[in-house]
CSV table of C-alpha atoms in Angstrom, one decimal:
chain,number,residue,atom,x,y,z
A,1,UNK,CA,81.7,117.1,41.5
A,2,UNK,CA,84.0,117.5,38.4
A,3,UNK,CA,86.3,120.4,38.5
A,4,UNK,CA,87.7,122.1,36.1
A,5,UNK,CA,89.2,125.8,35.3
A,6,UNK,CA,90.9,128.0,32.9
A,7,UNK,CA,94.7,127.7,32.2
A,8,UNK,CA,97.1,129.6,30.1
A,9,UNK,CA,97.5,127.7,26.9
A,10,UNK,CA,100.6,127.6,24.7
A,11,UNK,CA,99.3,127.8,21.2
A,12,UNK,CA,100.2,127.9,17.7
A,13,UNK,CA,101.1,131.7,16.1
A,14,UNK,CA,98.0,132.9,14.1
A,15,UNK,CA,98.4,131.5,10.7
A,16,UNK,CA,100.6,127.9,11.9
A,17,UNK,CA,97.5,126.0,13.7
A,18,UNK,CA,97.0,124.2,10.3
A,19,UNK,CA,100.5,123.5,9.9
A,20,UNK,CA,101.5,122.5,13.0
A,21,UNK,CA,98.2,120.2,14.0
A,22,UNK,CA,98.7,116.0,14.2
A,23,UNK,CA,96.8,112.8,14.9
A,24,UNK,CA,97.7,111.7,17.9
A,25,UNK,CA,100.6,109.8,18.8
A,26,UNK,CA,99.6,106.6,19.3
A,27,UNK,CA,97.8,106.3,15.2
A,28,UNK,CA,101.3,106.0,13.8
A,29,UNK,CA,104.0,102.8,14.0
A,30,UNK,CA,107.8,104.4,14.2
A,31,UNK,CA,108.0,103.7,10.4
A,32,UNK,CA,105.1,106.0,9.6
A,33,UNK,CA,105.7,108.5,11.8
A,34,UNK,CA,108.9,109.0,10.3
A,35,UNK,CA,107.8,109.3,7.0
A,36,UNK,CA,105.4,112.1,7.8
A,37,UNK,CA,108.1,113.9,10.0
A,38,UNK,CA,110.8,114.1,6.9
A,39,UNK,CA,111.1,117.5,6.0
A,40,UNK,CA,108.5,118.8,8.3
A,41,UNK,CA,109.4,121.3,10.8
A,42,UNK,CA,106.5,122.4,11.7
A,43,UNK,CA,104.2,119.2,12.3
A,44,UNK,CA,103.8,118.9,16.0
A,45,UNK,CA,104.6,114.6,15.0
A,46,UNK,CA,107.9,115.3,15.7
A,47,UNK,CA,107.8,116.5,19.1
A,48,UNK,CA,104.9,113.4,19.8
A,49,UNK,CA,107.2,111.6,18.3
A,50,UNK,CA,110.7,112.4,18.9
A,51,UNK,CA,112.1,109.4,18.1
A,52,UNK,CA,111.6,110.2,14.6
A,53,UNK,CA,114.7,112.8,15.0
A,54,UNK,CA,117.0,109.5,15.5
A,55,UNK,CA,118.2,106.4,13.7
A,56,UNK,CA,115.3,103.7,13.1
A,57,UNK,CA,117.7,101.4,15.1
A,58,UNK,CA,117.7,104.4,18.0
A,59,UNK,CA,116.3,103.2,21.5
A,60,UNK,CA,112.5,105.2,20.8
A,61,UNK,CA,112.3,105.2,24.9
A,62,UNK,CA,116.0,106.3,25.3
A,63,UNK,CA,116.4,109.7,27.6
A,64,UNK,CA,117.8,112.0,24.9
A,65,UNK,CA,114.8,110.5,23.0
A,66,UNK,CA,112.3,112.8,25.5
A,67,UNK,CA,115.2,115.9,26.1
A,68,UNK,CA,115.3,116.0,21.9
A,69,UNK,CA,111.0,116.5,22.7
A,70,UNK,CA,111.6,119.4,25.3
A,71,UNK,CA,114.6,121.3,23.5
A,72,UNK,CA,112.3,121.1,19.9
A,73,UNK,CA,109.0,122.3,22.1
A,74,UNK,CA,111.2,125.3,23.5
A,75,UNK,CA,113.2,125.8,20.2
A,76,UNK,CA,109.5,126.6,18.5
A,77,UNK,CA,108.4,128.7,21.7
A,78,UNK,CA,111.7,130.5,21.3
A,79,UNK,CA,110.7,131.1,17.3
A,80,UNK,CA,107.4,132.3,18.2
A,81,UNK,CA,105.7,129.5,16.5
A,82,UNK,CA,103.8,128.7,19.9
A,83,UNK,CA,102.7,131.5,22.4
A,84,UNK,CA,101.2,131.2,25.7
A,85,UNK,CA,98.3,133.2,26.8
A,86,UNK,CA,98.9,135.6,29.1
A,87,UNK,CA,95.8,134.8,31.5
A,88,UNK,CA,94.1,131.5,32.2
A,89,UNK,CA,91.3,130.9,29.7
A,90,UNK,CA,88.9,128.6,28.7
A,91,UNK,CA,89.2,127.3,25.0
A,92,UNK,CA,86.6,125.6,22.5
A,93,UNK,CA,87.3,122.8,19.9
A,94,UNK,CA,85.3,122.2,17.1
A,95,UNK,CA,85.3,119.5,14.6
A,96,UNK,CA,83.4,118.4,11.7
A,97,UNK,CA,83.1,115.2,10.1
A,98,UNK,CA,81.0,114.4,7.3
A,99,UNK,CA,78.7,117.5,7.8
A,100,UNK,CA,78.5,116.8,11.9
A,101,UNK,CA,80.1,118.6,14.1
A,102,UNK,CA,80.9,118.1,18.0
A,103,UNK,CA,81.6,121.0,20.3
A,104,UNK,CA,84.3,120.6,22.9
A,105,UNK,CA,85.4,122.7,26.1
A,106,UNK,CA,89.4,122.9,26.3
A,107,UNK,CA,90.1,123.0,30.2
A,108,UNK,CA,92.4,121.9,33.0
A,109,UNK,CA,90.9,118.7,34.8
A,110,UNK,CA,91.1,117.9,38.2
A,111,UNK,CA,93.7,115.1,38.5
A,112,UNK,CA,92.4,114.6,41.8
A,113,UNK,CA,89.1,113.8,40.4
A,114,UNK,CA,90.9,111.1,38.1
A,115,UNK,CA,92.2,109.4,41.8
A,116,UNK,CA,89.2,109.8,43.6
A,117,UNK,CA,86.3,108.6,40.2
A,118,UNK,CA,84.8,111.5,39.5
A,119,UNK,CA,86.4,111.3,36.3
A,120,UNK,CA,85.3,107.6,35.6
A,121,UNK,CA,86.9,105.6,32.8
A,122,UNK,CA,86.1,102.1,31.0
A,123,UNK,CA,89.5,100.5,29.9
A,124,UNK,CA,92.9,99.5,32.0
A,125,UNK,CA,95.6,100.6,30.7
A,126,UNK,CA,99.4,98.9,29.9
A,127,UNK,CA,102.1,99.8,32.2
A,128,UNK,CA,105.4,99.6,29.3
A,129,UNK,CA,102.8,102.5,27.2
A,130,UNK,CA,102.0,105.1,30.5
A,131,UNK,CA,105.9,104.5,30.9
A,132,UNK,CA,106.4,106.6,27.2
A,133,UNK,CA,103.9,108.7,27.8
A,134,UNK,CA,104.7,109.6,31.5
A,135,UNK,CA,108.4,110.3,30.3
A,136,UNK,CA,107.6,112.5,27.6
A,137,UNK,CA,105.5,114.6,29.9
A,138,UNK,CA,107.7,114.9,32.8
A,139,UNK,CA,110.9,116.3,30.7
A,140,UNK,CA,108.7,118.1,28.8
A,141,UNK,CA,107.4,119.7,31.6
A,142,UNK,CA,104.1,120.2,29.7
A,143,UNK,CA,100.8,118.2,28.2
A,144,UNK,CA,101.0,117.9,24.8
A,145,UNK,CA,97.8,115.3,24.3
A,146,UNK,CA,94.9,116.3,25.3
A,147,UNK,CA,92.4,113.4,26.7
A,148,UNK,CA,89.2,113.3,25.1
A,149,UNK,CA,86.4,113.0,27.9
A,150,UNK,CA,82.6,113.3,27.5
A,151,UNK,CA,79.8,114.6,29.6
A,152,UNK,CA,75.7,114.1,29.8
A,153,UNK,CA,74.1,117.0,27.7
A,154,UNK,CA,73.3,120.3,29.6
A,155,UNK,CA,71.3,123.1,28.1
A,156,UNK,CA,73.0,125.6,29.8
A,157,UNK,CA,76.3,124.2,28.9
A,158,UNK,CA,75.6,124.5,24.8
A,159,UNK,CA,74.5,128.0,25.3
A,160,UNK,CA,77.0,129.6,26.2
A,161,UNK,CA,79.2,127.4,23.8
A,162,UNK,CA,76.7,128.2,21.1
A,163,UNK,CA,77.1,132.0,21.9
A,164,UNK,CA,80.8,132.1,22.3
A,165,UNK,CA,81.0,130.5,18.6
A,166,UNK,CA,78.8,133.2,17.3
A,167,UNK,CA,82.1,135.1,17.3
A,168,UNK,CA,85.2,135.1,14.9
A,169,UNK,CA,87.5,131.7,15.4
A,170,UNK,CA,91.0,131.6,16.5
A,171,UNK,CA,91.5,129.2,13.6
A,172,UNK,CA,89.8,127.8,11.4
A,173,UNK,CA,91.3,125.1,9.2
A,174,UNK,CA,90.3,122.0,7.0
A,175,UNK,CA,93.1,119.2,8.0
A,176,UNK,CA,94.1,116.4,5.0
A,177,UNK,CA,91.9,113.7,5.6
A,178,UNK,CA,88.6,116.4,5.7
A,179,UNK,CA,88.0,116.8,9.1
A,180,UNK,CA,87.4,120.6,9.5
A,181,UNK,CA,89.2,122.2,12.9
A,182,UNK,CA,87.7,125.7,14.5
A,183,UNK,CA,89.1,127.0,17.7
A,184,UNK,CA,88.0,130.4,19.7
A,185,UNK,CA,89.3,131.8,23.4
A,186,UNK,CA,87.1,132.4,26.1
A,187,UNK,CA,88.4,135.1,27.9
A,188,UNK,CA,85.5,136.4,29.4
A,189,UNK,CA,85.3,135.8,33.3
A,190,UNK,CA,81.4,135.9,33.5
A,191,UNK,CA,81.0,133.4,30.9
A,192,UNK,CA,84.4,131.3,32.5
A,193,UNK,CA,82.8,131.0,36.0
A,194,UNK,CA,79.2,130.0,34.7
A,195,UNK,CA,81.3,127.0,33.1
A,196,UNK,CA,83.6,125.9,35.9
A,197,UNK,CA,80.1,126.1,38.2
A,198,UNK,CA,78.0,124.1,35.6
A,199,UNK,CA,80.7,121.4,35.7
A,200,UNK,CA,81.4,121.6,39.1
A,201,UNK,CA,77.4,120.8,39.0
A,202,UNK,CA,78.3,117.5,37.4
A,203,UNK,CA,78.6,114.1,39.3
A,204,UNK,CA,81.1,113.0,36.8
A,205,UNK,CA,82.6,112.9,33.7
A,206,UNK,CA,83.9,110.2,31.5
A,207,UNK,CA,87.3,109.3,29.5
A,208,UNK,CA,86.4,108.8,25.8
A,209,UNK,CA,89.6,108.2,24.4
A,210,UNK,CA,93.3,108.8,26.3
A,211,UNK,CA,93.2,106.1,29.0
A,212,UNK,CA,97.0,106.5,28.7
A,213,UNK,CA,97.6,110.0,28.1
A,214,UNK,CA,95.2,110.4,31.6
A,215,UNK,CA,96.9,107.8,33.9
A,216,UNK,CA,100.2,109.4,32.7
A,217,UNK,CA,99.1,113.0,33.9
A,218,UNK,CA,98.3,111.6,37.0
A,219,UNK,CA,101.1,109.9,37.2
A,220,UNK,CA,103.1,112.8,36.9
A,221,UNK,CA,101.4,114.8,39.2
A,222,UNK,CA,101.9,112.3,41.5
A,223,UNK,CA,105.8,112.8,41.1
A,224,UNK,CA,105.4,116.3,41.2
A,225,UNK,CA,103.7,116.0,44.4
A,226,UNK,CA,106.3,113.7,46.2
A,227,UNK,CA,108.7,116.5,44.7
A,228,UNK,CA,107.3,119.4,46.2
A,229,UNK,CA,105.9,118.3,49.4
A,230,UNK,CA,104.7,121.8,49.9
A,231,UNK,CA,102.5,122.0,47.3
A,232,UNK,CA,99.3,123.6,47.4
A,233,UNK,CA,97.2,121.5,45.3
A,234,UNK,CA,96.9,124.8,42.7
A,235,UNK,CA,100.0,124.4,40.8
A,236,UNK,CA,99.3,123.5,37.6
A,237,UNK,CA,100.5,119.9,38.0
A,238,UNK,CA,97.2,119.1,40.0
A,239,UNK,CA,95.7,119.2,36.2
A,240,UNK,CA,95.5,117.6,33.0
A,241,UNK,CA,94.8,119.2,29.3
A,242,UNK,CA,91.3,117.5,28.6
A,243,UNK,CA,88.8,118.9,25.7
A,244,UNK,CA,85.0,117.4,26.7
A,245,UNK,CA,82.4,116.7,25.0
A,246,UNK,CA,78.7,116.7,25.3
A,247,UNK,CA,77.8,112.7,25.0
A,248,UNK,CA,75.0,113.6,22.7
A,249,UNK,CA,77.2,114.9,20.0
A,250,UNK,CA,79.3,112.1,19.9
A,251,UNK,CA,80.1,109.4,16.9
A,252,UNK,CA,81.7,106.0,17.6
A,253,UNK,CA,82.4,104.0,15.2
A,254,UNK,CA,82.5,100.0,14.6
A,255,UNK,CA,86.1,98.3,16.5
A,256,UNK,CA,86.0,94.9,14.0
A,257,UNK,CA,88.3,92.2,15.1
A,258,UNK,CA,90.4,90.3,12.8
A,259,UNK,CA,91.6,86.5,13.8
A,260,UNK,CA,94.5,85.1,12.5
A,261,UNK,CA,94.0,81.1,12.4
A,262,UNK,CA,90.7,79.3,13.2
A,263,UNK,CA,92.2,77.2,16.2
A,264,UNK,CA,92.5,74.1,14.4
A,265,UNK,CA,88.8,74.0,12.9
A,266,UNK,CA,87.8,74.3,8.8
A,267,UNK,CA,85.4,77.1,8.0
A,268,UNK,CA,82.9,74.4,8.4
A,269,UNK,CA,83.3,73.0,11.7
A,270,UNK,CA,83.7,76.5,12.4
A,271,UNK,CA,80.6,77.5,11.7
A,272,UNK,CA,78.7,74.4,12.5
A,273,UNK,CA,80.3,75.6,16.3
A,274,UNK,CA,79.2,79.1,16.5
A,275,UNK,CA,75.7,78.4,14.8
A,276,UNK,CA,74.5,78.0,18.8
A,277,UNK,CA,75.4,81.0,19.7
A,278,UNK,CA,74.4,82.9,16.4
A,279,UNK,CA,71.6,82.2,14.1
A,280,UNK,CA,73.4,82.5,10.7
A,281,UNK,CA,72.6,83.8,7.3
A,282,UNK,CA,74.9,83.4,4.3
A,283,UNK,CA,75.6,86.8,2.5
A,284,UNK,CA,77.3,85.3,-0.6
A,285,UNK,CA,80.4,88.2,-1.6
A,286,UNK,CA,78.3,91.1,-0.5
A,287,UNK,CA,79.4,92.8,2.6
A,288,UNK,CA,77.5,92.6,5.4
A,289,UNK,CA,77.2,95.8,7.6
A,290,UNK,CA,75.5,95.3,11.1
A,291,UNK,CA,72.5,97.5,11.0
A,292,UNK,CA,71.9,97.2,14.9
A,293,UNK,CA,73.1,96.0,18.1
A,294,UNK,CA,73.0,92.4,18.7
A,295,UNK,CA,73.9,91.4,14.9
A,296,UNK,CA,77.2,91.0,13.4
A,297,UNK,CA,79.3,90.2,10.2
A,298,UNK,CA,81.6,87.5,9.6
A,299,UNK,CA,84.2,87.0,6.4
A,300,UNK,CA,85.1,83.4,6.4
A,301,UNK,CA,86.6,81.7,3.2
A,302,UNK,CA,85.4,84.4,1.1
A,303,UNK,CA,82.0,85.1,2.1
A,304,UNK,CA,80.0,87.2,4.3
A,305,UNK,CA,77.9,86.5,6.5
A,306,UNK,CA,75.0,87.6,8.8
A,307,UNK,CA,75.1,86.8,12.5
A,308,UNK,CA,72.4,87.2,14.9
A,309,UNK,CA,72.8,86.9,18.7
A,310,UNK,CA,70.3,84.3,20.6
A,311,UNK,CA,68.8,86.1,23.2
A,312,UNK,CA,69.5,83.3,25.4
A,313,UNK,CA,72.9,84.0,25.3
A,314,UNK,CA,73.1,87.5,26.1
A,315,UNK,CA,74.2,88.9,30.1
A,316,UNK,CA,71.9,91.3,31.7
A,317,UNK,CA,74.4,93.9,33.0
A,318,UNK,CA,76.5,96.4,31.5
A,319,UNK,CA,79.2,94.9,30.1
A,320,UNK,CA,78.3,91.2,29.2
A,321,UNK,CA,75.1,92.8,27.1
A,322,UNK,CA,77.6,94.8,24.8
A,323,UNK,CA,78.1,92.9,21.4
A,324,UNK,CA,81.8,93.1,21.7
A,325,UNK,CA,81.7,91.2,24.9
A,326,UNK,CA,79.4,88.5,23.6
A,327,UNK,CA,81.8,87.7,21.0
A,328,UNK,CA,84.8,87.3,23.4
A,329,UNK,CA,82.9,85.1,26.0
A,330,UNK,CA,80.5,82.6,23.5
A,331,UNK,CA,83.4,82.6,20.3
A,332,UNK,CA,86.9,83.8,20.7
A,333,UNK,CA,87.7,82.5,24.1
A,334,UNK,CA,85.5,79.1,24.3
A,335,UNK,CA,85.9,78.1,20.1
A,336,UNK,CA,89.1,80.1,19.1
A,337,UNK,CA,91.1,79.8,22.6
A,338,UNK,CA,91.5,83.6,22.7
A,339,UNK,CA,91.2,83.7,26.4
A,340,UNK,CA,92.9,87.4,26.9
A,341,UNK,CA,92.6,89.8,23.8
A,342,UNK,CA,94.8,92.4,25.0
A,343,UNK,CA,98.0,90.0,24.7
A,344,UNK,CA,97.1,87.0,22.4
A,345,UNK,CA,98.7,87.4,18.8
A,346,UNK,CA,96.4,85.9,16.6
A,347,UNK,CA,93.8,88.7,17.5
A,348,UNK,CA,93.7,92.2,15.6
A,349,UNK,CA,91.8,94.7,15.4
A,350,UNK,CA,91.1,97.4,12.9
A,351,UNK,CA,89.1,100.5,13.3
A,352,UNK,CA,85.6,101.2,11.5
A,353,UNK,CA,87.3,103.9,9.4
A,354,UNK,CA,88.8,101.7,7.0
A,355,UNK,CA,85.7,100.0,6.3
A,356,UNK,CA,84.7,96.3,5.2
A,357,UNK,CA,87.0,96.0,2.8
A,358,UNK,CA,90.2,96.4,5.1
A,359,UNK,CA,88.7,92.8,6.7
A,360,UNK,CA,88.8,91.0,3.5
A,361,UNK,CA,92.1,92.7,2.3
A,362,UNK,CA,93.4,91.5,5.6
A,363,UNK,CA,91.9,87.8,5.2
A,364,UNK,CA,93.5,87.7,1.8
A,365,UNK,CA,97.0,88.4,3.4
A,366,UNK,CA,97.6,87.1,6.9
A,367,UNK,CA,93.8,86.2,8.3
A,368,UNK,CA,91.5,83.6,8.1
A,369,UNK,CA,88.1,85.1,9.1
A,370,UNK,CA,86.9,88.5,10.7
A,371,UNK,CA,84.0,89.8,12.5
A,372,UNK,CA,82.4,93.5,11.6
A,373,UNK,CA,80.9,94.9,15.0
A,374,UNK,CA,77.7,97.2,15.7
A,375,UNK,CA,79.9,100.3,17.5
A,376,UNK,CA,79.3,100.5,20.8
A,377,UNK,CA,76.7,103.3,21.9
A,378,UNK,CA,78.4,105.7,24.5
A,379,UNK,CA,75.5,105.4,26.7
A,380,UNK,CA,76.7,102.1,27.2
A,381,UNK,CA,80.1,103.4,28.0
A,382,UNK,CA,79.0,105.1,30.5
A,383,UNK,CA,76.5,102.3,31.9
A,384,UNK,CA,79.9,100.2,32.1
A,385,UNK,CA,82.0,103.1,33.9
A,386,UNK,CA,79.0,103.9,36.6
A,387,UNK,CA,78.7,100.2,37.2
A,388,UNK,CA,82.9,100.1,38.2
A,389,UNK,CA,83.5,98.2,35.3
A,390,UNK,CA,85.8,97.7,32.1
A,391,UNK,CA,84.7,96.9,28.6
A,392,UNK,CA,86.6,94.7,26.6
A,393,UNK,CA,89.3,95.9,25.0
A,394,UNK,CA,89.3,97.8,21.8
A,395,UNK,CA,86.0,98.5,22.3
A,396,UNK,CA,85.4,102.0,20.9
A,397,UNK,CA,86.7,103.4,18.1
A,398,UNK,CA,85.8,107.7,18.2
A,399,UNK,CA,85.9,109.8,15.0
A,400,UNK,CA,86.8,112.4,14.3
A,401,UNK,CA,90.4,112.3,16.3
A,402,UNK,CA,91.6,115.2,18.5
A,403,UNK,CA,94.6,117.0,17.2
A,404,UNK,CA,97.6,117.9,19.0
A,405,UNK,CA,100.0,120.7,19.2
A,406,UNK,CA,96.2,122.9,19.2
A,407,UNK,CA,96.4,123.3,23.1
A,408,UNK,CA,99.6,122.9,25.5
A,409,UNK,CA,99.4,122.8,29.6
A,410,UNK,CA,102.3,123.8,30.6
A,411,UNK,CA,103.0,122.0,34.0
C-alpha cells in the first residue's frame, strides 16, 4: 500500500514564492542556466544549478560545485528567505495551464515503497545523471526537486482537496511563461490522517516525471542507511519530496522525434520503405497534427505528411501498442539503423511545447526529416508500469512543469 505522511517543509517567506520558483533543473543546458542566474539572487536556478556560480570552463560535477549548493541553501535560510514549518504538514500544489488546472498533494513518499514497486515507474534511468543528482542531495542534506507521481482518481481524495482550497492560498502567483502557481498548508490532523489512510488504501502509485530525481533519493537513503545502522526507518531520509496527482487531471503532451540523416536513403526510397508499415497521405506545406492514436506526421524534404499505422503491424501488449514504440521497432531501428534511442546521435527529440514548427526549423538547420507523435495517454503509462515494463524513451512529455524551491525535505 503506498505510504506517505506529513513533513516539515522549508518554504519561501510570504511574498518570495514567485521570486524564488524555477523549472526544474534538467530544462536548461549550463549555457542557459547561466544566463537566467546573472543577477538573480533569488531564483532557486542557482542553487539547482550551482555550477552557474563558477567559470563556464569549471568542472559542473566538481565537489565545491555541490558545497557552493548547500552554503547558498543555508545562506537564504539564514536570511529568512526560506522557513521551515514548525510541524509536519501536508501541502497542495496547484497549477493552471491554459484554463486547466491539476491538483497535487505535496508529501513525503515512502522510499521503501520505491525498492519494493509500490511506487511503480516506466523509464530506466542513466547512471553519469543519478550521479549529479544524488551528489547534490547528499551535501545538501535536503530535496530540492520534488518527483512528480500520479495516482487513479478517488472521490474522497478530491474532497477533501476541493475543501482545503476553499480557503485562502499560501501563494498564489502567475510565473513567466503563464502557468499560474497556488499553494495552501494543511495543518489540520483530521483532514492529514484521512489522507495518509486513503493513500495507504492505494495499491500503488506511479512516477510521472523525475525518474532521476526518485532513484537519487533512494539512492541516498540507501547511504544514509549504511551510515546509521541504527536507524529506525522514521528519519526523514526513509522519504522523498513527491507532489501526486490524480491521473484524471493530467495533460501529456506530444514527445516528436527529430532524425538527423536518412541512413543512406533519398526521401524517396525513404518513403517507398516505410509505405509498408504506414499507409501515407501527402500534406503538401500544411502541418500535419496527429488527431489520434495510431496516426502520425512526417516532415521530409519540405512536406508534411499523414501517416497511418497498418493494423497488422501493431503488438498486442502494453508497450509495443504505444505509437512511440511502433515507430522505433518498424522505422528507426529496421530502415534508419537507430537500434538504441537513448545513446544514438542522429536521434532528437523535442517536446510538444514548441510545436510543429520547431520540427521544420530543425529540418532547415541540422535534420533531414521528423516525425510528430499522438502523446501518449497516461492510462497507458500505467498499463506499461503494471505490466513490469519500460516505454521507450522520451516517451512523455507532461505540462505544465513542477516548480522548485516551492517545497524543500530536509533529510
Amino acid at each position: 500500500m503506498a505510504v506517505i505522511r506529513p513533513f516539515k517543509a522549508l518554504r519561501p517567506a510570504k511574498g518570495l514564492a514567485e521570486k524564488i520558483a524555477a523549472l526544474p533543473y534538467d530544462v536548461y543546458s549550463r549555457e542557459e542556466a547561466a544566463e537566467i542566474v546573472k543577477g538573480d539572487e533569488l531564483t532557486f536556478l542557482r542553487i539547482d544549478r550551482p555550477e552557474t556560480q563558477f567559470e563556464p570552463s569549471h568542472d559542473m560535477y566538481a565537489p565545491e560545485v555541490y558545497e557552493k549548493a548547500s552554503q547558498m541553501l543555508k545562506e537564504m535560510e539564514n536570511e529568512g528567505k526560506f522557513v521551515q514549518d514548525g510541524e509536519p504538514c501536508l501541502y497542495i500544489y496547484e497549477l493552471t495551464m491554459d484554463g486547466r488546472s491539476q491538483t497535487g498533494l505535496v508529501a513525503a513518499s515512502s522510499v521503501d515503497d520505491y525498492i519494493n514497486g509500490v511506487i511503480k515507474k516506466h523509464e530506466n534511468t542513466r547512471k553519469e545523471k543519478e550521479l549529479d543528482r544524488i551528489n547534490h542531495v547528499d551535501v545538501c542534506s535536503a530535496q530540492t526537486g520534488p518527483i512528480f507521481l500520479a495516482y487513479n482518481s478517488n472521490a474522497r481524495i478530491k474532497a477533501i482537496l476541493d475543501e482545503v482550497k476553499k480557503g485562502e492560498p499560501d501563494s498564489d502567483f502567475v510565473s513567466d511563461d503563464g502557468i499560474g502557481h497556488k499553494t495552501w498548508v494543511i495543518s489540520d490532523k483530521e483532514k492529514i490522517d484521512a489522507l495518509v489512510t486513503l493513500f495507504g488504501d492505494m495499491p500503488n502509485t506511479y512516477i510521472a516525471d523525475g525518474h532521476h530525481r526518485a532513484a537519487s533519493a533512494v539512492a541516498v537513503s540507501k547511504k544514509r542507511r549504511e551510515e546509521n545502522p541504527g536507524y529506525t526507518g522514521d528519519e526523514e531520509f526513509n522519504y522523498f519530496l513527491s507532489v501526486l496527482f490524480d491521473a484524471d487531471e493530467l495533460k501529456i503532451m506530444d514527445y516528436n522525434r527529430v532524425i538527423k540523416d536518412l541512413n543512406g536513403n533519398t526521401p524517396e526510397s525513404f518513403l517507398m520503405q516505410i509505405s509498408t508499415k504506414f499507409d501515407i497521405i501527402e500534406n503538401g506545406c500544411e502541418q500535419y497534427r496527429p488527431e489520434k492514436k495510431g496516426e502520425m506526421g512526417l516532415y521530409l524534404d519540405g512536406k508534411w505528411y499523414k501517416l497511418t499505422v497498418k493494423d497488422e503491424f501493431v503488438k498486442n501488449d502494453p508497450v509495443g501498442n504505444l505509437d512511440v514504440a511502433y515507430l522505433q521497432r518498424e522505422v528507426l531501428a529496421p530502415v534508419l539503423g537507430i537500434k538504441d534511442p537513448a545513446t544514438d546521435k542522429r536521434i532528437d527529440f523535442v517536446g510538444g511545447i514548441r510545436g510543429l514548427g520547431e520540427l521544420e526549423r530543425r529540418c532547415s538547420l541540422d535534420a533531414k526529416a521528423a516525425f510528430a507523435m499522438y502523446p501518449t495517454d497516461i492510462h497507458e503509462l500505467f498499463a506499461v508500469a503494471d505490466a513490469g515494463e519500460l516505454m521507450p524513451p522520451k516517451s512523455t512529455w507532461f505540462e505544465p512543469k513542477l516548480r522548485s524551491g516551492l517545497f524543500i525535505h530536509k533529510i
